[in-house]
């Protein structure tokens, strides 16, 4: 009989933001990779989900199984560990059952400790409790960058001997068909706007874009911000969207790829990121990136982004004005960045995860 390995599939019941996307892409690639490996001669991998509405995903080699009657945190903390018992559990989205010992947990960053002002107090207290328990109980913890590894060790030194790194991939964007209707729907033209993408968490620092544009006497272009506004979690929400900035709200993957593909510049002004998928997604779509020099961003983007001080609107404005009208610079920068972004592959992330599974199972 094959040994069972379970994956916490709660992410399939949630809206797709950064961590849910990472989980789904890793599992998709895990499914493909396992089909080519002899690991199935030993193990059966099962995704466990609450008995409620889930995203419609299909795997060839990994079973999806609904269990329990609860949902959300209650399902994850009570029914999930009771069902899994002593078998290995893989958690890919920052959360997992705090009493479970035989598990791997992926923690994407230490923002609740380093930048708590971006979250509600209830959210911060809950995740601090979870991370403390994971540092004590979990057999393996992984994160998504060396920056995040150092941050987590600063706050949770007990993670030291169990903490590893798995970089995200970015090749998922090439499989998405762009929905160009998002342009006409928002009165946008190709190569005639600057794009920024993320939630409206104040740590994402969209304010600096508005402040930079307010100082400009020359720039009259459009800046488009795409992404959800999770005001129930974030303490400050979207408090300053100026007249130069068009917020289009939540967009589909197809619309997002179209926005990346047609933007003249992508700006990533974040103050804190554990990894930061959006600038790599923009690079993969051939868009030049102007990015904050904070947190993990220089580690991930290396020399293929144009960096600015996220606390300096003047520095950002200088970078915008130097790039916006310089087509030769944009083409050269974008071409090199596109090739660089191909190094971030979900297949590599899946292979590293498989190695951890073999180590723990």
Protein backbone atom coordinates (compact mmCIF):
# COMPACT_ATOMS: atom_id res chain seq x y z
CA UNK A 1 0.00 0.00 0.00
CA UNK A 2 1.29 3.45 -0.93
CA UNK A 3 2.08 5.88 1.86
CA UNK A 4 -0.28 8.87 1.89
CA UNK A 5 0.98 12.44 1.81
CA UNK A 6 -1.60 15.18 2.26
CA UNK A 7 -1.65 18.76 0.99
CA UNK A 8 -3.68 21.43 2.80
CA UNK A 9 -6.02 22.55 0.00
CA UNK A 10 -7.73 25.41 1.78
CA UNK A 11 -6.14 27.73 -0.80
CA UNK A 12 -8.52 26.30 -3.41
CA UNK A 13 -11.44 27.90 -1.52
CA UNK A 14 -9.84 31.37 -1.40
CA UNK A 15 -9.53 34.23 -3.87
CA UNK A 16 -6.28 34.08 -5.82
CA UNK A 17 -3.72 36.52 -4.46
CA UNK A 18 0.03 35.99 -4.20
CA UNK A 19 0.21 33.04 -1.81
CA UNK A 20 -2.73 31.19 -3.36
CA UNK A 21 -1.16 31.56 -6.79
CA UNK A 22 2.13 30.16 -5.52
CA UNK A 23 0.38 27.17 -3.94
CA UNK A 24 -1.67 26.39 -7.04
CA UNK A 25 1.28 26.67 -9.41
CA UNK A 26 3.56 24.53 -7.25
CA UNK A 27 0.91 21.81 -6.97
CA UNK A 28 0.22 21.91 -10.72
CA UNK A 29 3.91 21.49 -11.45
CA UNK A 30 4.21 18.87 -8.71
CA UNK A 31 1.47 16.92 -10.49
CA UNK A 32 3.39 17.10 -13.80
CA UNK A 33 6.76 16.33 -12.21
CA UNK A 34 5.45 13.34 -10.28
CA UNK A 35 4.11 11.86 -13.50
CA UNK A 36 7.70 11.64 -14.72
CA UNK A 37 9.11 10.31 -11.45
CA UNK A 38 9.06 6.95 -9.70
CA UNK A 39 7.92 8.62 -6.48
CA UNK A 40 4.40 7.27 -7.11
CA UNK A 41 5.70 3.78 -6.56
CA UNK A 42 5.92 4.75 -2.89
CA UNK A 43 3.50 7.62 -2.23
CA UNK A 44 -0.06 8.73 -2.93
CA UNK A 45 -0.56 12.51 -2.74
CA UNK A 46 -4.01 13.82 -1.79
CA UNK A 47 -5.21 17.44 -1.56
CA UNK A 48 -7.69 17.88 1.28
CA UNK A 49 -10.28 20.67 0.98
CA UNK A 50 -13.27 21.80 3.06
CA UNK A 51 -16.65 20.56 1.87
CA UNK A 52 -17.54 23.89 0.24
CA UNK A 53 -17.12 25.66 -3.09
CA UNK A 54 -13.60 25.29 -4.51
CA UNK A 55 -11.87 26.52 -7.64
CA UNK A 56 -12.24 24.12 -10.53
CA UNK A 57 -8.78 22.62 -10.98
CA UNK A 58 -7.95 19.19 -12.37
CA UNK A 59 -4.85 17.13 -11.63
CA UNK A 60 -3.87 13.91 -13.39
CA UNK A 61 -1.94 12.31 -10.57
CA UNK A 62 -3.07 14.08 -7.41
CA UNK A 63 -6.47 13.38 -5.87
CA UNK A 64 -8.66 16.18 -4.45
CA UNK A 65 -10.79 15.04 -1.52
CA UNK A 66 -13.42 16.99 0.43
CA UNK A 67 -13.58 16.36 4.18
CA UNK A 68 -15.47 17.68 7.18
CA UNK A 69 -18.35 20.09 7.71
CA UNK A 70 -16.46 23.19 8.86
CA UNK A 71 -14.58 25.76 6.79
CA UNK A 72 -11.90 28.43 7.15
CA UNK A 73 -9.70 28.46 10.24
CA UNK A 74 -11.96 26.04 12.12
CA UNK A 75 -11.64 23.43 9.38
CA UNK A 76 -7.88 23.94 9.23
CA UNK A 77 -7.29 23.79 12.98
CA UNK A 78 -9.77 21.05 13.95
CA UNK A 79 -10.95 18.77 11.15
CA UNK A 80 -7.81 18.79 9.00
CA UNK A 81 -5.37 17.51 11.67
CA UNK A 82 -7.93 15.00 12.96
CA UNK A 83 -8.24 13.52 9.47
CA UNK A 84 -4.52 13.55 8.64
CA UNK A 85 -3.51 12.07 12.01
CA UNK A 86 0.20 11.14 11.87
CA UNK A 87 0.67 11.34 8.10
CA UNK A 88 2.79 14.09 6.50
CA UNK A 89 0.91 17.33 5.72
CA UNK A 90 2.14 20.00 3.27
CA UNK A 91 0.93 23.59 3.88
CA UNK A 92 1.80 26.19 1.24
CA UNK A 93 -0.04 29.38 2.29
CA UNK A 94 1.36 30.62 5.62
CA UNK A 95 -1.22 28.71 7.66
CA UNK A 96 -1.72 25.19 8.91
CA UNK A 97 -2.85 23.31 12.01
CA UNK A 98 -0.79 24.62 14.91
CA UNK A 99 -0.92 21.32 16.84
CA UNK A 100 0.40 19.26 13.93
CA UNK A 101 4.02 18.10 14.15
CA UNK A 102 4.56 15.98 11.05
CA UNK A 103 4.16 18.80 8.55
CA UNK A 104 5.92 21.19 6.20
CA UNK A 105 4.78 24.82 6.28
CA UNK A 106 5.59 27.47 3.69
CA UNK A 107 5.76 30.95 5.27
CA UNK A 108 6.11 33.60 2.59
CA UNK A 109 7.42 36.49 4.69
CA UNK A 110 7.68 38.00 8.16
CA UNK A 111 5.54 41.06 7.39
CA UNK A 112 3.38 40.58 10.49
CA UNK A 113 6.50 41.23 12.57
CA UNK A 114 8.47 43.65 10.39
CA UNK A 115 5.57 45.65 8.94
CA UNK A 116 2.53 45.01 11.17
CA UNK A 117 1.01 48.43 10.44
CA UNK A 118 -0.30 47.02 7.18
CA UNK A 119 -2.62 44.54 8.90
CA UNK A 120 -5.38 44.50 11.48
CA UNK A 121 -4.37 43.72 15.08
CA UNK A 122 -6.45 40.55 15.05
CA UNK A 123 -4.67 39.32 11.92
CA UNK A 124 -1.22 40.04 13.38
CA UNK A 125 -1.96 38.31 16.70
CA UNK A 126 -3.31 35.19 14.98
CA UNK A 127 -0.38 34.77 12.63
CA UNK A 128 2.21 35.48 15.32
CA UNK A 129 0.65 32.66 17.34
CA UNK A 130 0.71 30.35 14.31
CA UNK A 131 4.34 31.09 13.46
CA UNK A 132 5.45 30.60 17.04
CA UNK A 133 3.80 27.18 17.11
CA UNK A 134 5.22 26.25 13.69
CA UNK A 135 8.72 27.14 14.88
CA UNK A 136 8.27 24.73 17.79
CA UNK A 137 6.32 21.88 16.22
CA UNK A 138 6.72 21.66 12.44
CA UNK A 139 9.40 19.35 11.05
CA UNK A 140 10.22 21.60 8.11
CA UNK A 141 9.53 25.26 7.27
CA UNK A 142 10.27 26.79 3.89
CA UNK A 143 10.13 30.35 2.66
CA UNK A 144 10.51 32.06 -0.71
CA UNK A 145 13.73 34.10 -0.51
CA UNK A 146 16.92 34.42 1.49
CA UNK A 147 15.65 37.80 2.67
CA UNK A 148 12.55 36.15 4.16
CA UNK A 149 14.68 33.43 5.69
CA UNK A 150 16.80 36.00 7.53
CA UNK A 151 13.69 37.90 8.62
CA UNK A 152 11.98 34.81 10.00
CA UNK A 153 15.10 33.74 11.87
CA UNK A 154 15.33 37.21 13.42
CA UNK A 155 11.89 36.80 14.99
CA UNK A 156 11.76 33.01 15.35
CA UNK A 157 15.29 31.70 15.98
CA UNK A 158 13.92 28.23 16.76
CA UNK A 159 13.30 27.83 13.02
CA UNK A 160 17.06 27.78 12.40
CA UNK A 161 17.65 24.09 11.72
CA UNK A 162 14.40 23.51 9.85
CA UNK A 163 14.15 26.54 7.53
CA UNK A 164 14.79 26.24 3.77
CA UNK A 165 14.18 28.35 0.65
CA UNK A 166 12.11 27.62 -2.47
CA UNK A 167 12.03 30.43 -5.04
CA UNK A 168 8.76 31.03 -6.86
CA UNK A 169 8.35 30.53 -10.59
CA UNK A 170 6.89 32.97 -13.08
CA UNK A 171 6.34 30.88 -16.22
CA UNK A 172 2.60 30.55 -15.52
CA UNK A 173 1.95 33.90 -17.24
CA UNK A 174 2.97 32.61 -20.67
CA UNK A 175 0.12 30.08 -20.59
CA UNK A 176 -2.55 32.75 -20.06
CA UNK A 177 -4.35 34.24 -23.07
CA UNK A 178 -4.46 38.03 -22.63
CA UNK A 179 -7.90 39.64 -22.57
CA UNK A 180 -7.30 42.87 -24.47
CA UNK A 181 -10.83 44.13 -23.75
CA UNK A 182 -9.54 45.43 -20.41
CA UNK A 183 -7.84 48.23 -22.36
CA UNK A 184 -10.92 49.57 -24.16
CA UNK A 185 -13.03 49.07 -21.04
CA UNK A 186 -10.76 51.51 -19.19
CA UNK A 187 -9.93 53.90 -22.06
CA UNK A 188 -6.35 52.66 -22.28
CA UNK A 189 -4.08 52.37 -25.30
CA UNK A 190 -1.09 50.07 -25.75
CA UNK A 191 2.27 51.51 -24.67
CA UNK A 192 0.54 54.60 -23.27
CA UNK A 193 0.26 53.93 -19.54
CA UNK A 194 2.27 52.95 -16.49
CA UNK A 195 1.05 49.92 -14.52
CA UNK A 196 1.21 48.96 -10.85
CA UNK A 197 -0.30 45.75 -9.46
CA UNK A 198 -1.04 44.56 -5.94
CA UNK A 199 -3.41 44.86 -2.99
CA UNK A 200 -3.97 48.26 -1.40
CA UNK A 201 -2.04 47.36 1.75
CA UNK A 202 -0.18 50.55 2.80
CA UNK A 203 3.06 48.54 2.76
CA UNK A 204 2.61 48.33 -1.01
CA UNK A 205 3.35 52.08 -0.96
CA UNK A 206 1.14 53.28 -3.81
CA UNK A 207 1.11 56.70 -2.18
CA UNK A 208 4.64 57.38 -3.42
CA UNK A 209 3.43 57.10 -7.03
CA UNK A 210 0.85 59.84 -6.53
CA UNK A 211 3.35 62.01 -4.69
CA UNK A 212 5.90 61.57 -7.47
CA UNK A 213 3.43 62.49 -10.21
CA UNK A 214 2.25 65.54 -8.27
CA UNK A 215 5.79 66.91 -8.45
CA UNK A 216 6.08 66.49 -12.20
CA UNK A 217 5.56 69.38 -14.61
CA UNK A 218 6.26 67.23 -17.67
CA UNK A 219 4.60 63.84 -17.17
CA UNK A 220 0.95 63.68 -18.20
CA UNK A 221 0.53 59.96 -18.82
CA UNK A 222 -1.84 57.53 -17.12
CA UNK A 223 -0.95 55.31 -14.19
CA UNK A 224 -3.13 52.22 -13.78
CA UNK A 225 -3.35 50.32 -10.49
CA UNK A 226 -4.88 46.85 -10.63
CA UNK A 227 -5.66 44.66 -7.64
CA UNK A 228 -8.15 43.93 -4.89
CA UNK A 229 -8.77 46.18 -1.90
CA UNK A 230 -8.99 43.93 1.16
CA UNK A 231 -10.10 46.57 3.67
CA UNK A 232 -11.17 43.92 6.19
CA UNK A 233 -7.54 42.87 6.63
CA UNK A 234 -5.50 45.93 5.81
CA UNK A 235 -5.48 48.68 8.38
CA UNK A 236 -5.38 51.65 6.03
CA UNK A 237 -6.71 50.58 2.64
CA UNK A 238 -6.55 52.87 -0.38
CA UNK A 239 -6.37 56.26 1.30
CA UNK A 240 -4.79 58.22 -1.53
CA UNK A 241 -5.69 57.56 -5.13
CA UNK A 242 -5.00 60.80 -6.95
CA UNK A 243 -6.43 62.18 -10.17
CA UNK A 244 -3.42 60.96 -12.17
CA UNK A 245 -4.05 57.38 -11.08
CA UNK A 246 -6.77 55.07 -12.36
CA UNK A 247 -7.63 52.21 -10.01
CA UNK A 248 -9.28 49.39 -11.98
CA UNK A 249 -9.76 47.07 -9.00
CA UNK A 250 -9.69 43.29 -9.17
CA UNK A 251 -8.86 41.91 -12.63
CA UNK A 252 -8.83 38.40 -14.03
CA UNK A 253 -5.57 36.66 -14.88
CA UNK A 254 -6.31 37.20 -18.57
CA UNK A 255 -6.88 40.92 -18.03
CA UNK A 256 -3.76 41.23 -15.89
CA UNK A 257 -1.56 39.65 -18.54
CA UNK A 258 -3.00 42.06 -21.12
CA UNK A 259 -2.19 44.99 -18.83
CA UNK A 260 1.39 43.75 -18.35
CA UNK A 261 1.85 43.15 -22.06
CA UNK A 262 0.67 46.61 -23.11
CA UNK A 263 2.16 48.78 -20.35
CA UNK A 264 5.04 51.10 -21.15
CA UNK A 265 6.48 50.77 -17.63
CA UNK A 266 5.65 48.62 -14.62
CA UNK A 267 6.22 50.22 -11.20
CA UNK A 268 6.64 48.15 -8.03
CA UNK A 269 6.95 50.60 -5.10
CA UNK A 270 6.56 48.12 -2.24
CA UNK A 271 8.20 48.72 1.13
CA UNK A 272 8.11 45.05 2.09
CA UNK A 273 8.02 41.85 0.04
CA UNK A 274 8.95 38.29 0.87
CA UNK A 275 9.43 37.59 -2.84
CA UNK A 276 7.32 39.78 -5.11
CA UNK A 277 5.82 38.04 -8.15
CA UNK A 278 4.47 41.10 -10.03
CA UNK A 279 7.81 42.54 -11.24
CA UNK A 280 8.89 39.13 -12.56
CA UNK A 281 5.49 38.67 -14.22
CA UNK A 282 5.91 42.05 -15.90
CA UNK A 283 9.42 41.12 -17.05
CA UNK A 284 8.13 37.83 -18.47
CA UNK A 285 5.60 39.82 -20.49
CA UNK A 286 8.31 42.09 -21.88
CA UNK A 287 7.67 45.17 -19.76
CA UNK A 288 10.44 47.30 -18.27
CA UNK A 289 10.32 47.41 -14.45
CA UNK A 290 10.98 50.29 -12.06
CA UNK A 291 11.12 48.81 -8.55
CA UNK A 292 11.73 49.73 -4.95
CA UNK A 293 15.17 48.82 -3.64
CA UNK A 294 13.62 47.47 -0.42
CA UNK A 295 13.32 44.02 1.17
CA UNK A 296 13.69 41.00 -1.14
CA UNK A 297 13.19 42.87 -4.41
CA UNK A 298 16.89 43.39 -5.33
CA UNK A 299 17.61 39.74 -4.45
CA UNK A 300 14.89 38.52 -6.80
CA UNK A 301 15.12 41.02 -9.68
CA UNK A 302 18.88 41.55 -9.49
CA UNK A 303 20.18 44.10 -12.04
CA UNK A 304 17.16 43.66 -14.31
CA UNK A 305 14.97 46.26 -12.61
CA UNK A 306 15.59 50.01 -12.41
CA UNK A 307 15.62 50.76 -8.68
CA UNK A 308 14.48 53.76 -6.65
CA UNK A 309 14.26 54.71 -2.98
CA UNK A 310 10.64 53.88 -2.00
CA UNK A 311 10.61 56.77 0.48
CA UNK A 312 11.63 59.33 -2.16
CA UNK A 313 8.96 60.55 -4.60
CA UNK A 314 11.70 62.63 -6.23
CA UNK A 315 13.80 59.54 -6.96
CA UNK A 316 10.80 57.70 -8.41
CA UNK A 317 9.89 60.69 -10.58
CA UNK A 318 13.46 60.90 -11.84
CA UNK A 319 13.36 57.23 -12.85
CA UNK A 320 9.95 57.57 -14.52
CA UNK A 321 11.01 60.60 -16.55
CA UNK A 322 14.31 59.02 -17.57
CA UNK A 323 12.62 55.84 -18.81
CA UNK A 324 9.20 56.91 -20.11
CA UNK A 325 10.40 58.71 -23.26
CA UNK A 326 13.56 56.64 -23.82
CA UNK A 327 12.42 53.82 -26.08
CA UNK A 328 15.92 52.44 -26.70
CA UNK A 329 16.52 52.12 -22.95
CA UNK A 330 13.13 50.47 -22.44
CA UNK A 331 13.63 47.94 -25.24
CA UNK A 332 17.13 46.96 -24.11
CA UNK A 333 16.17 46.71 -20.44
CA UNK A 334 12.99 44.74 -21.15
CA UNK A 335 14.75 42.31 -23.51
CA UNK A 336 17.43 41.39 -20.96
CA UNK A 337 14.87 41.16 -18.16
CA UNK A 338 12.67 38.83 -20.21
CA UNK A 339 15.51 36.34 -20.62
CA UNK A 340 16.44 36.64 -16.95
CA UNK A 341 12.87 35.97 -15.78
CA UNK A 342 12.94 32.57 -17.50
CA UNK A 343 15.23 31.35 -14.71
CA UNK A 344 12.26 31.35 -12.30
CA UNK A 345 10.44 28.11 -13.10
CA UNK A 346 7.71 26.31 -11.17
CA UNK A 347 9.26 22.99 -12.21
CA UNK A 348 12.34 23.86 -10.17
CA UNK A 349 10.18 24.81 -7.17
CA UNK A 350 8.33 21.49 -7.46
CA UNK A 351 11.57 19.48 -7.60
CA UNK A 352 12.83 21.13 -4.42
CA UNK A 353 9.51 20.41 -2.71
CA UNK A 354 9.74 16.77 -3.80
CA UNK A 355 13.17 16.55 -2.18
CA UNK A 356 11.68 17.80 1.07
CA UNK A 357 8.83 15.29 0.78
CA UNK A 358 11.35 12.46 0.37
CA UNK A 359 13.28 13.75 3.37
CA UNK A 360 10.19 13.88 5.61
CA UNK A 361 8.04 10.99 4.40
